Short mmCIF file of C-alpha atoms and ligand atoms in Angstrom, two decimals:
data_model
loop_
_atom_site.label_atom_id
_atom_site.label_comp_id
_atom_site.label_asym_id
_atom_site.label_seq_id
_atom_site.Cartn_x
_atom_site.Cartn_y
_atom_site.Cartn_z
CA UNK P 1 -0.09 -0.10 -0.19
CA UNK P 2 2.83 1.99 1.15
CA UNK P 3 4.77 1.70 -2.22
CA UNK P 4 2.16 2.57 -4.60
CA UNK P 5 1.54 5.59 -3.06
CA UNK P 6 4.82 6.91 -3.27
CA UNK P 7 4.90 5.78 -7.43
CA UNK P 8 1.43 7.74 -7.19
CA UNK P 9 3.19 10.22 -5.61
CA UNK P 10 6.29 9.88 -8.13
CA UNK P 11 3.97 9.58 -10.64
CA UNK P 12 2.25 12.74 -9.52
CA UNK P 13 5.54 15.02 -9.91
CA UNK P 14 6.85 13.41 -13.11
CA UNK P 15 3.63 14.99 -14.81
CA UNK P 16 3.77 18.43 -12.77
CA UNK P 17 7.46 18.87 -13.82
CA UNK P 18 6.76 18.04 -17.78
CA UNK P 19 3.46 20.45 -17.63
CA UNK P 20 6.18 22.86 -16.01
CA UNK P 21 8.22 22.79 -18.96
CA UNK P 22 5.81 22.54 -21.73
CA UNK P 23 3.98 25.49 -20.24
CA UNK P 24 4.62 28.66 -22.23
CA UNK P 25 6.76 31.61 -20.86
CA UNK P 26 4.98 34.26 -19.22
CA UNK P 27 5.57 37.40 -20.68
CA UNK P 28 5.80 39.92 -18.86
CA UNK P 29 3.34 43.68 -18.87
CA UNK P 30 4.32 46.90 -17.91
CA UNK P 31 2.52 48.23 -16.28
CA UNK P 32 0.99 51.98 -16.27
CA UNK P 33 2.94 53.30 -13.88
CA UNK P 34 5.68 50.95 -14.02
CA UNK P 35 9.14 52.10 -16.73
CA UNK P 36 11.59 49.74 -17.92
CA UNK P 37 15.53 50.68 -18.76
CA UNK P 38 17.06 48.87 -21.95
CA UNK P 39 20.57 49.39 -23.08
CA UNK P 40 21.67 50.27 -26.46
CA UNK P 41 25.16 49.19 -26.99
CA UNK P 42 26.61 50.24 -30.62
CA UNK P 43 29.27 48.74 -32.90
CA UNK P 44 31.39 47.06 -29.99
CA UNK P 45 33.70 45.62 -32.79
CA UNK P 46 34.38 42.66 -30.42
CA UNK P 47 37.97 41.59 -30.24
CA UNK P 48 39.29 38.67 -29.26
CA UNK P 49 43.03 38.87 -27.51
CA UNK P 50 43.52 35.77 -29.91
CA UNK P 51 43.06 36.84 -32.92
CA UNK P 52 46.03 39.62 -32.02
CA UNK P 53 49.67 40.04 -30.38
CA UNK P 54 51.72 42.66 -29.65
CA UNK P 55 53.92 43.71 -33.14
CA UNK P 56 54.61 45.88 -35.11
CA UNK P 57 51.86 45.28 -37.89
CA UNK P 58 49.16 44.93 -35.46
CA UNK P 59 50.29 48.11 -34.15
CA UNK P 60 50.28 50.09 -37.83
CA UNK P 61 46.53 48.19 -38.19
CA UNK P 62 45.73 50.06 -35.07
CA UNK P 63 46.45 53.44 -36.70
CA UNK P 64 44.33 52.77 -39.15
CA UNK P 65 40.35 52.40 -37.74
CA UNK P 66 38.91 54.62 -36.14
CA UNK P 67 37.69 52.25 -33.11
CA UNK P 68 39.97 51.75 -30.13
CA UNK P 69 40.45 47.41 -31.04
CA UNK P 70 42.80 47.32 -28.87
CA UNK P 71 40.27 47.18 -25.73
CA UNK P 72 37.00 46.84 -27.15
CA UNK P 73 37.92 43.34 -24.32
CA UNK P 74 37.92 45.54 -21.79
CA UNK P 75 35.37 47.75 -22.89
CA UNK P 76 32.58 44.87 -22.66
CA UNK P 77 34.29 44.14 -19.24
CA UNK P 78 32.65 47.47 -18.22
CA UNK P 79 29.91 46.76 -19.92
CA UNK P 80 29.38 43.59 -17.81
CA UNK P 81 29.94 45.62 -14.16
CA UNK P 82 27.08 47.85 -15.21
CA UNK P 83 24.41 45.65 -16.02
CA UNK P 84 25.63 44.13 -13.07
CA UNK P 85 24.61 47.26 -11.31
CA UNK P 86 22.37 48.80 -12.29
CA UNK P 87 20.45 45.52 -13.85
CA UNK P 88 18.61 47.15 -17.04
CA UNK P 89 15.79 45.36 -18.28
CA UNK P 90 17.02 45.12 -21.73
CA UNK P 91 19.93 44.99 -23.51
CA UNK P 92 20.13 45.50 -27.18
CA UNK P 93 22.97 45.57 -29.86
CA UNK P 94 22.42 47.18 -33.32
CA UNK P 95 25.02 45.40 -35.22
CA UNK P 96 28.13 45.36 -35.94
CA UNK P 97 29.32 43.08 -32.37
CA UNK P 98 32.34 41.73 -33.68
CA UNK P 99 35.41 42.99 -35.91
CA UNK P 100 35.56 41.99 -39.80
CA UNK P 101 33.32 39.18 -38.57
CA UNK P 102 35.90 36.69 -37.33
CA UNK P 103 33.93 33.37 -35.39
CA UNK P 104 36.02 33.40 -33.24
CA UNK P 105 35.01 36.89 -32.04
CA UNK P 106 31.43 35.97 -32.54
CA UNK P 107 32.03 33.11 -29.99
CA UNK P 108 33.39 34.77 -27.84
CA UNK P 109 31.64 37.79 -28.14
CA UNK P 110 28.74 34.79 -27.61
CA UNK P 111 29.67 33.79 -23.96
CA UNK P 112 29.54 37.80 -22.92
CA UNK P 113 26.11 37.55 -23.86
CA UNK P 114 25.08 34.77 -21.74
CA UNK P 115 26.99 36.60 -18.89
CA UNK P 116 24.33 39.38 -19.41
CA UNK P 117 21.99 37.73 -19.90
CA UNK P 118 22.44 35.34 -16.46
CA UNK P 119 21.72 38.84 -14.60
CA UNK P 120 18.17 38.64 -15.90
CA UNK P 121 18.64 40.91 -18.56
CA UNK P 122 16.89 39.93 -21.75
CA UNK P 123 19.32 39.61 -24.69
CA UNK P 124 18.67 40.79 -28.29
CA UNK P 125 20.79 41.01 -31.55
CA UNK P 126 21.39 41.75 -34.90
CA UNK P 127 24.12 41.81 -37.47
CA UNK P 128 25.79 44.70 -38.86
CA UNK P 129 27.51 44.68 -42.20
CA UNK P 130 30.82 44.08 -40.45
CA UNK P 131 29.47 40.44 -38.98
CA UNK P 132 28.53 37.63 -41.76
CA UNK P 133 30.65 36.77 -44.85
CA UNK P 134 33.21 39.03 -44.39
CA UNK P 135 36.21 37.72 -46.04
CA UNK P 136 38.11 40.56 -44.36
CA UNK P 137 38.13 38.24 -40.88
CA UNK P 138 41.36 38.66 -39.68
CA UNK P 139 44.16 37.61 -37.19
CA UNK P 140 47.42 38.66 -36.27
CA UNK P 141 50.80 36.05 -36.51
CA UNK P 142 54.25 36.05 -35.94
CA UNK P 143 54.09 40.60 -37.05
CA UNK P 144 51.74 38.86 -40.47
CA UNK P 145 48.40 40.16 -40.75
CA UNK P 146 46.35 37.03 -41.72
CA UNK P 147 42.61 36.16 -43.30
CA UNK P 148 40.32 34.01 -40.56
CA UNK P 149 36.94 31.90 -40.41
CA UNK P 150 34.07 34.15 -41.09
CA UNK P 151 30.57 32.87 -40.71
CA UNK P 152 27.10 32.65 -42.38
CA UNK P 153 23.94 34.20 -42.05
CA UNK P 154 22.48 30.47 -40.64
CA UNK P 155 26.43 30.62 -37.98
CA UNK P 156 24.72 34.20 -37.10
CA UNK P 157 21.14 32.66 -36.00
CA UNK P 158 22.61 29.00 -34.00
CA UNK P 159 25.54 31.01 -32.95
CA UNK P 160 22.49 34.00 -31.25
CA UNK P 161 19.54 31.80 -30.83
CA UNK P 162 19.23 32.86 -27.17
CA UNK P 163 19.06 36.62 -27.61
CA UNK P 164 16.90 37.11 -30.15
CA UNK P 165 16.19 34.44 -32.48
CA UNK P 166 14.78 31.89 -30.81
CA UNK P 167 12.09 33.82 -29.33
CA UNK P 168 10.75 35.61 -32.20
CA UNK P 169 7.44 35.53 -32.74
CA UNK P 170 7.93 36.26 -36.49
CA UNK P 171 10.98 36.10 -38.27
CA UNK P 172 11.47 37.69 -42.32
CA UNK P 173 11.67 35.45 -44.75
CA UNK P 174 14.81 36.96 -46.38
CA UNK P 175 16.58 38.48 -43.73
CA UNK P 176 17.30 37.86 -40.61
CA UNK P 177 15.12 40.33 -39.35
CA UNK P 178 12.92 39.14 -35.97
CA UNK P 179 10.29 40.43 -34.68
CA UNK P 180 10.15 39.60 -30.64
CA UNK P 181 7.73 40.62 -27.39
CA UNK P 182 9.95 41.03 -24.42
CA UNK P 183 6.71 42.73 -22.93
CA UNK P 184 2.88 42.22 -23.46
CA UNK P 185 2.72 45.70 -24.25
CA UNK P 186 6.26 46.52 -25.70
CA UNK P 187 7.58 44.38 -28.80
CA UNK P 188 11.10 45.01 -30.29
CA UNK P 189 11.58 44.81 -34.13
CA UNK P 190 14.80 43.86 -34.91
CA UNK P 191 16.11 44.92 -38.48
CA UNK P 192 18.78 43.36 -40.28
CA UNK P 193 19.73 45.96 -42.65
CA UNK P 194 22.11 45.13 -44.68
CA UNK P 195 21.92 44.79 -48.86
CA UNK P 196 24.92 42.63 -48.71
CA UNK P 197 27.39 41.36 -46.84
CA UNK P 198 29.91 42.19 -45.85
CA UNK P 199 29.73 45.29 -48.38
CA UNK P 200 28.57 49.33 -46.23
CA UNK P 201 25.21 50.01 -47.29
CA UNK P 202 21.92 49.45 -45.93
CA UNK P 203 18.55 48.23 -47.47
CA UNK P 204 15.34 47.25 -47.00
CA UNK P 205 13.04 45.68 -50.63
CA UNK P 206 9.99 45.39 -50.46
CA UNK P 207 9.27 41.95 -49.21
CA UNK P 208 10.68 43.34 -46.09
CA UNK P 209 8.63 46.52 -45.63
CA UNK P 210 5.38 44.24 -46.11
CA UNK P 211 6.23 41.88 -42.96
CA UNK P 212 7.13 44.84 -40.75
CA UNK P 213 3.34 46.51 -41.77
CA UNK P 214 2.92 42.58 -40.80
CA UNK P 215 4.38 42.99 -37.68
CA UNK P 216 2.54 46.14 -37.23
CA UNK P 217 -0.90 44.58 -37.47
CA UNK P 218 -0.18 41.79 -35.22
CA UNK P 219 1.12 44.59 -32.34
CA UNK P 220 -2.13 46.38 -32.56
CA UNK P 221 -3.89 43.69 -32.09
CA UNK P 222 -3.01 43.67 -29.02
CA UNK P 223 -2.25 47.73 -27.83
CA UNK P 224 1.78 47.13 -28.17
CA UNK P 225 4.68 49.77 -28.99
CA UNK P 226 7.26 48.95 -31.24
CA UNK P 227 10.43 50.30 -30.92
CA UNK P 228 12.37 49.33 -33.53
CA UNK P 229 16.82 48.49 -33.82
CA UNK P 230 18.13 48.20 -36.86
CA UNK P 231 22.29 48.97 -37.85
CA UNK P 232 22.10 51.49 -40.08
CA UNK P 233 20.08 54.55 -39.60
CA UNK P 234 16.62 55.68 -41.00
CA UNK P 235 17.43 59.52 -41.50
CA UNK P 236 21.41 61.39 -42.41
CA UNK P 237 22.91 62.56 -39.62
CA UNK P 238 25.48 64.45 -41.60
CA UNK P 239 25.06 66.81 -44.59
CA UNK P 240 29.13 65.02 -45.70
CA UNK P 241 29.00 61.66 -44.83
CA UNK P 242 25.22 59.73 -45.05
CA UNK P 243 26.03 57.33 -48.17
CA UNK P 244 26.31 53.35 -47.05
CA UNK P 245 25.60 55.13 -43.79
CA UNK P 246 21.79 55.76 -43.83
CA UNK P 247 19.47 53.02 -46.09
CA UNK P 248 19.37 53.93 -49.28
CA UNK P 249 15.19 53.72 -49.97
CA UNK P 250 14.86 54.99 -47.00
CA UNK P 251 12.16 57.43 -48.12
CA UNK P 252 9.39 54.48 -49.08
CA UNK P 253 11.26 52.77 -45.70
CA UNK P 254 10.24 56.19 -43.62
CA UNK P 255 7.05 56.26 -45.52
CA UNK P 256 5.74 52.52 -44.03
CA UNK P 257 7.47 53.09 -40.46
CA UNK P 258 5.11 56.29 -40.55
CA UNK P 259 2.32 54.76 -41.75
CA UNK P 260 2.77 52.38 -38.75
CA UNK P 261 3.38 54.14 -36.14
CA UNK P 262 7.04 54.19 -35.37
CA UNK P 263 8.65 56.36 -33.12
CA UNK P 264 11.76 54.97 -31.88
CA UNK P 265 14.28 53.79 -34.45
CA UNK P 266 17.65 52.81 -32.26
CA UNK P 267 20.61 52.73 -35.47
CA UNK P 268 24.35 51.91 -34.98
CA UNK P 269 27.03 52.38 -38.04
CA UNK P 270 28.10 55.87 -38.11
CA UNK P 271 30.24 55.98 -34.83
CA UNK P 272 28.60 59.29 -33.57
CA UNK P 273 26.16 60.41 -31.31
CA UNK P 274 22.56 62.32 -32.92
CA UNK P 275 19.67 62.32 -32.73
CA UNK P 276 17.86 62.95 -36.05
CA UNK P 277 13.95 63.60 -36.06
CA UNK P 278 11.37 63.27 -38.71
CA UNK P 279 7.39 64.83 -38.83
CA UNK P 280 4.74 63.36 -41.30
CA UNK P 281 2.37 65.31 -43.37
CA UNK P 282 0.11 63.05 -43.73
CA UNK P 283 -0.07 61.57 -40.66
CA UNK P 284 1.56 63.86 -38.27
CA UNK P 285 3.79 61.41 -37.12
CA UNK P 286 7.92 62.13 -35.44
CA UNK P 287 9.72 59.39 -35.87
CA UNK P 288 13.58 60.14 -34.09
CA UNK P 289 16.68 58.28 -35.01
CA UNK P 290 18.69 57.66 -32.22
CA UNK P 291 22.69 56.69 -33.77
CA UNK P 292 24.04 55.56 -30.48
CA UNK P 293 28.45 56.26 -31.14
CA UNK P 294 30.04 52.91 -30.91
CA UNK P 295 31.35 51.74 -27.98
CA UNK P 296 35.31 51.88 -28.62
CA UNK P 297 35.20 55.30 -30.56
CA UNK P 298 35.46 58.15 -28.78
CA UNK P 299 33.40 59.50 -26.57
CA UNK P 300 33.54 55.45 -25.01
CA UNK P 301 29.79 55.71 -24.53
CA UNK P 302 26.28 54.11 -24.89
CA UNK P 303 22.52 54.92 -24.71
CA UNK P 304 20.19 54.48 -22.21
CA UNK P 305 16.13 54.06 -23.15
CA UNK P 306 13.38 54.17 -20.74
CA UNK P 307 10.32 53.43 -21.22
CA UNK P 308 6.71 53.94 -19.28
CA UNK P 309 3.43 53.71 -20.46
CA UNK P 310 2.39 56.72 -18.82
CA UNK P 311 5.26 59.12 -19.52
CA UNK P 312 6.62 58.44 -22.58
CA UNK P 313 10.77 57.38 -23.65
CA UNK P 314 13.06 59.14 -22.50
CA UNK P 315 16.47 58.57 -24.01
CA UNK P 316 20.36 59.66 -21.84
CA UNK P 317 24.21 58.27 -22.82
CA UNK P 318 26.11 57.07 -20.21
CA UNK P 319 29.73 57.44 -20.55
CA UNK P 320 31.93 54.47 -19.74
CA UNK P 321 34.40 55.27 -16.49
CA UNK P 322 37.64 53.54 -17.72
CA UNK P 323 40.13 54.90 -15.37
CA UNK P 324 37.70 54.62 -12.19
CA UNK P 325 37.90 50.39 -13.83
CA UNK P 326 41.53 49.67 -14.46
CA UNK P 327 42.14 51.57 -10.54
CA UNK P 328 39.37 48.96 -9.24
CA UNK P 329 40.87 46.51 -10.79
CA UNK P 330 44.56 47.18 -10.26
CA UNK P 331 45.37 46.94 -13.96
CA UNK P 332 48.76 47.99 -15.00
CA UNK P 333 48.54 48.89 -18.64
CA UNK P 334 48.74 52.80 -18.57
CA UNK P 335 46.72 53.86 -21.02
CA UNK P 336 43.61 52.22 -19.65
CA UNK P 337 44.69 54.05 -15.96
CA UNK P 338 45.74 57.09 -17.44
CA UNK P 339 42.65 57.00 -19.87
CA UNK P 340 41.02 60.36 -20.71
CA UNK P 341 44.20 61.34 -22.00
CA UNK P 342 44.81 58.16 -23.78
CA UNK P 343 41.72 58.50 -25.36
CA UNK P 344 42.47 61.95 -26.88
CA UNK P 345 45.28 61.05 -28.27
CA UNK P 346 44.17 58.34 -29.68
CA UNK P 347 40.90 60.33 -31.23
CA UNK P 348 43.63 63.61 -32.39
CA UNK P 349 46.08 60.79 -34.34
CA UNK P 350 43.26 58.44 -35.59
CA UNK P 351 40.31 60.51 -36.24
CA UNK P 352 41.06 64.15 -36.91
CA UNK P 353 44.14 62.63 -39.54
CA UNK P 354 42.01 62.93 -42.80
CA UNK P 355 40.67 67.14 -40.98
CA UNK P 356 44.39 67.19 -40.93
CA UNK P 357 45.63 66.27 -44.40
CA UNK P 358 42.78 68.30 -45.84
CA UNK P 359 44.47 71.77 -43.56
CA UNK P 360 47.49 70.70 -44.91
CA UNK P 361 46.20 71.58 -48.39
CA UNK P 362 45.16 75.22 -47.20
CA UNK P 363 46.42 78.26 -48.97
CA UNK P 364 47.80 79.24 -44.84
CA UNK P 365 51.09 80.23 -42.67
CA UNK P 366 51.99 77.34 -40.62
CA UNK P 367 50.54 78.76 -37.78
CA UNK P 368 47.19 79.94 -39.44
CA UNK P 369 47.15 76.20 -40.05
CA UNK P 370 48.18 75.37 -36.23
CA UNK P 371 45.53 76.96 -35.16
CA UNK P 372 42.25 75.81 -37.66
CA UNK P 373 43.46 72.56 -36.11
CA UNK P 374 43.46 72.65 -32.52
CA UNK P 375 39.80 74.43 -33.54
CA UNK P 376 38.96 71.34 -35.51
CA UNK P 377 40.18 68.88 -32.96
CA UNK P 378 38.20 70.85 -29.91
CA UNK P 379 34.67 70.65 -32.26
CA UNK P 380 35.43 67.05 -32.97
CA UNK P 381 35.62 65.84 -30.23
CA UNK P 382 31.63 67.48 -29.22
CA UNK P 383 31.14 66.40 -32.26
CA UNK P 384 32.01 62.74 -31.92
CA UNK P 385 29.93 62.95 -28.36
CA UNK P 386 26.97 64.41 -29.65
CA UNK P 387 26.75 68.24 -29.28
CA UNK P 388 26.92 70.84 -31.63
CA UNK P 389 25.33 74.44 -32.28
CA UNK P 390 25.42 76.16 -28.65
CA UNK P 391 26.93 73.65 -27.61
CA UNK P 392 30.47 74.67 -29.45
CA UNK P 393 29.78 78.21 -28.72
CA UNK P 394 33.51 78.73 -26.87
CA UNK P 395 35.28 77.00 -30.17
CA UNK P 396 32.91 79.37 -32.67
CA UNK P 397 34.98 82.45 -31.39
CA UNK P 398 37.66 80.76 -31.36
CA UNK P 399 40.93 82.55 -33.59
CA UNK P 400 40.57 78.96 -36.60
CA UNK P 401 36.62 79.83 -36.66
CA UNK P 402 37.20 82.38 -37.96
CA UNK P 403 40.02 81.47 -40.53
CA UNK P 404 37.99 78.51 -41.33
CA UNK P 405 35.16 81.17 -42.52
CA UNK P 406 37.02 83.66 -44.28
CA UNK P 407 38.16 80.56 -46.84
CA UNK P 408 36.94 80.04 -49.73
CA UNK P 409 34.41 76.65 -50.48
CA UNK P 410 36.09 74.03 -48.91
CA UNK P 411 35.84 70.63 -47.11
CA UNK P 412 36.87 72.01 -44.01
CA UNK P 413 34.96 74.70 -44.53
CA UNK P 414 31.52 72.25 -45.75
CA UNK P 415 32.60 70.00 -41.97
CA UNK P 416 32.69 73.12 -39.75
CA UNK P 417 29.93 74.81 -40.97
CA UNK P 418 27.89 71.82 -41.01
CA UNK P 419 28.49 71.13 -37.25
CA UNK P 420 26.82 74.08 -36.30
CA UNK P 421 23.99 73.89 -38.26
CA UNK P 422 21.50 71.28 -36.64
CA UNK P 423 18.91 70.29 -35.69
CA UNK P 424 19.25 69.22 -32.29
CA UNK P 425 22.67 71.23 -29.47
CA UNK P 426 22.34 68.00 -27.56
CA UNK P 427 21.82 64.66 -28.58
CA UNK P 428 22.77 62.77 -25.73
CA UNK P 429 19.36 63.64 -24.55
CA UNK P 430 15.67 63.12 -25.49
CA UNK P 431 11.96 62.67 -24.23
CA UNK P 432 9.18 61.66 -26.17
CA UNK P 433 5.45 61.93 -24.46
CA UNK P 434 3.27 59.46 -25.45
CA UNK P 435 0.75 60.31 -27.79
FE1 FE2 B 523 30.41 49.56 -37.13
#
C-alpha cells in the first residue's frame, strides 16, 4: 500500500514537472505607472585577444581604424560591471558585434552575452555589415596579418539563438530580421538592414517592408508599442557623410514606419552620437532616429532608453569610466590608468587625421594651420560625443574658426559649418512624450 502511494506520488511529481516544462514562457506586462530600462550598446566591434599579438603589424593596423581595437574586450568588461550593478531590463546590440566577423570573435562575444543575460536582462542582437561573410576576417601572428574564418547567416542565427532568434514571434523570410515580444505591451522589431554582406550599404526590400507592416498589425491587435532596432540609420545624420550609412531607400522605409506609427528607431553604424527626427505631413507622426555612438570610439559611451506607458520615452547616454575600472581592478596598463589622456591622443591621431591632411593643403601659414587644426580637434571631440550648434560656442569664437569662416569654399569649411547648423544642440538627451 505504502509502495503504491510512493509510486503515485512520483508519477504526480513527474507530471507536474513535465507540464511546467511545456508551459509557455509568461510574457510580463509593463504597468501604467512602471518603467523599464533598456541599454543600447552600438558597434562594439569585439576583437578577441586570441587574434592579436603585440607586434608592429598589429600596431600599424590599429592606426588605420577609428575604433580602439586593442581594448574592445575591456570596454565590454566594463559594460558587464555596469549591467550587474544597474540591472537593465533589456540590452540591445544594433549590429557590428565583432571586428570583421571572425568566428572566434563571435563565439567569445556570445559568452559575454551569456554573462549579461545571467543578470536577468533580456538580450537582443541583429547583425551589422561587419558580422557575416566577411572576407576580411583577420588575425595577427608572427608580425603578419592573416585571414581567418568568418560565419554565414545560418551560423549567426545559431550562435545568437538565445539572444532574440530563439524567442522571435515572427521572422522575415528575406533577411535576419525578427520580431520579439519582451513585454506584452512593448515589442522589438529587430531589423537586419545590410544590403550585401560585408558591404557597408543598407537597404530594406519591398517584401521585408510588407513583413514589417504585418508585424505592426500583430502588435496593434495587442495594443503594443514597437521600438525598431537596426544597424543602418533611417535618417541622414550628417550633410556630408550619409552614403552607405543611411538605408538607401530611406524614403520608402520612412513612409512605411510613419504609416504604422513607429516613434523610436535605435541605430548605430555611423559611430557618432546623433539624434534626428522626421514628422510626416500626412499622419503627423514624428519618428526619432537615435544613432548611438560606437562603444570603442571616443567618447566611449552607450545609450539608456527608459519607457513608461504613461510618461513615454527618455533617452540619455552614459560614458564608460575606464580609469575608475582600471584602478579598481588593479590593471597595470598605463593607457587605461590614464585613459582620458590616452583616448584624446588616440582621437586626434586616428579620427582627425583626414582633417589634418586637408588643412595641410590650404593656402595658410603654419601658425594659421595650427589654429585651424586646434579648433577642428576641439569641435570634433564634441561633435562625435553628440554636441553641436551653441554647444560649440567656445570654439565658434576661436581664432581657428574665424580663419575657417574666411576661407574659400572647401571641405574643411563645409565640415566645420555643418557642425553648427544642426537639428539639435544636445544629442545625448531626449524625451518623447506618449501621444
Ligand atoms: Fe561599425
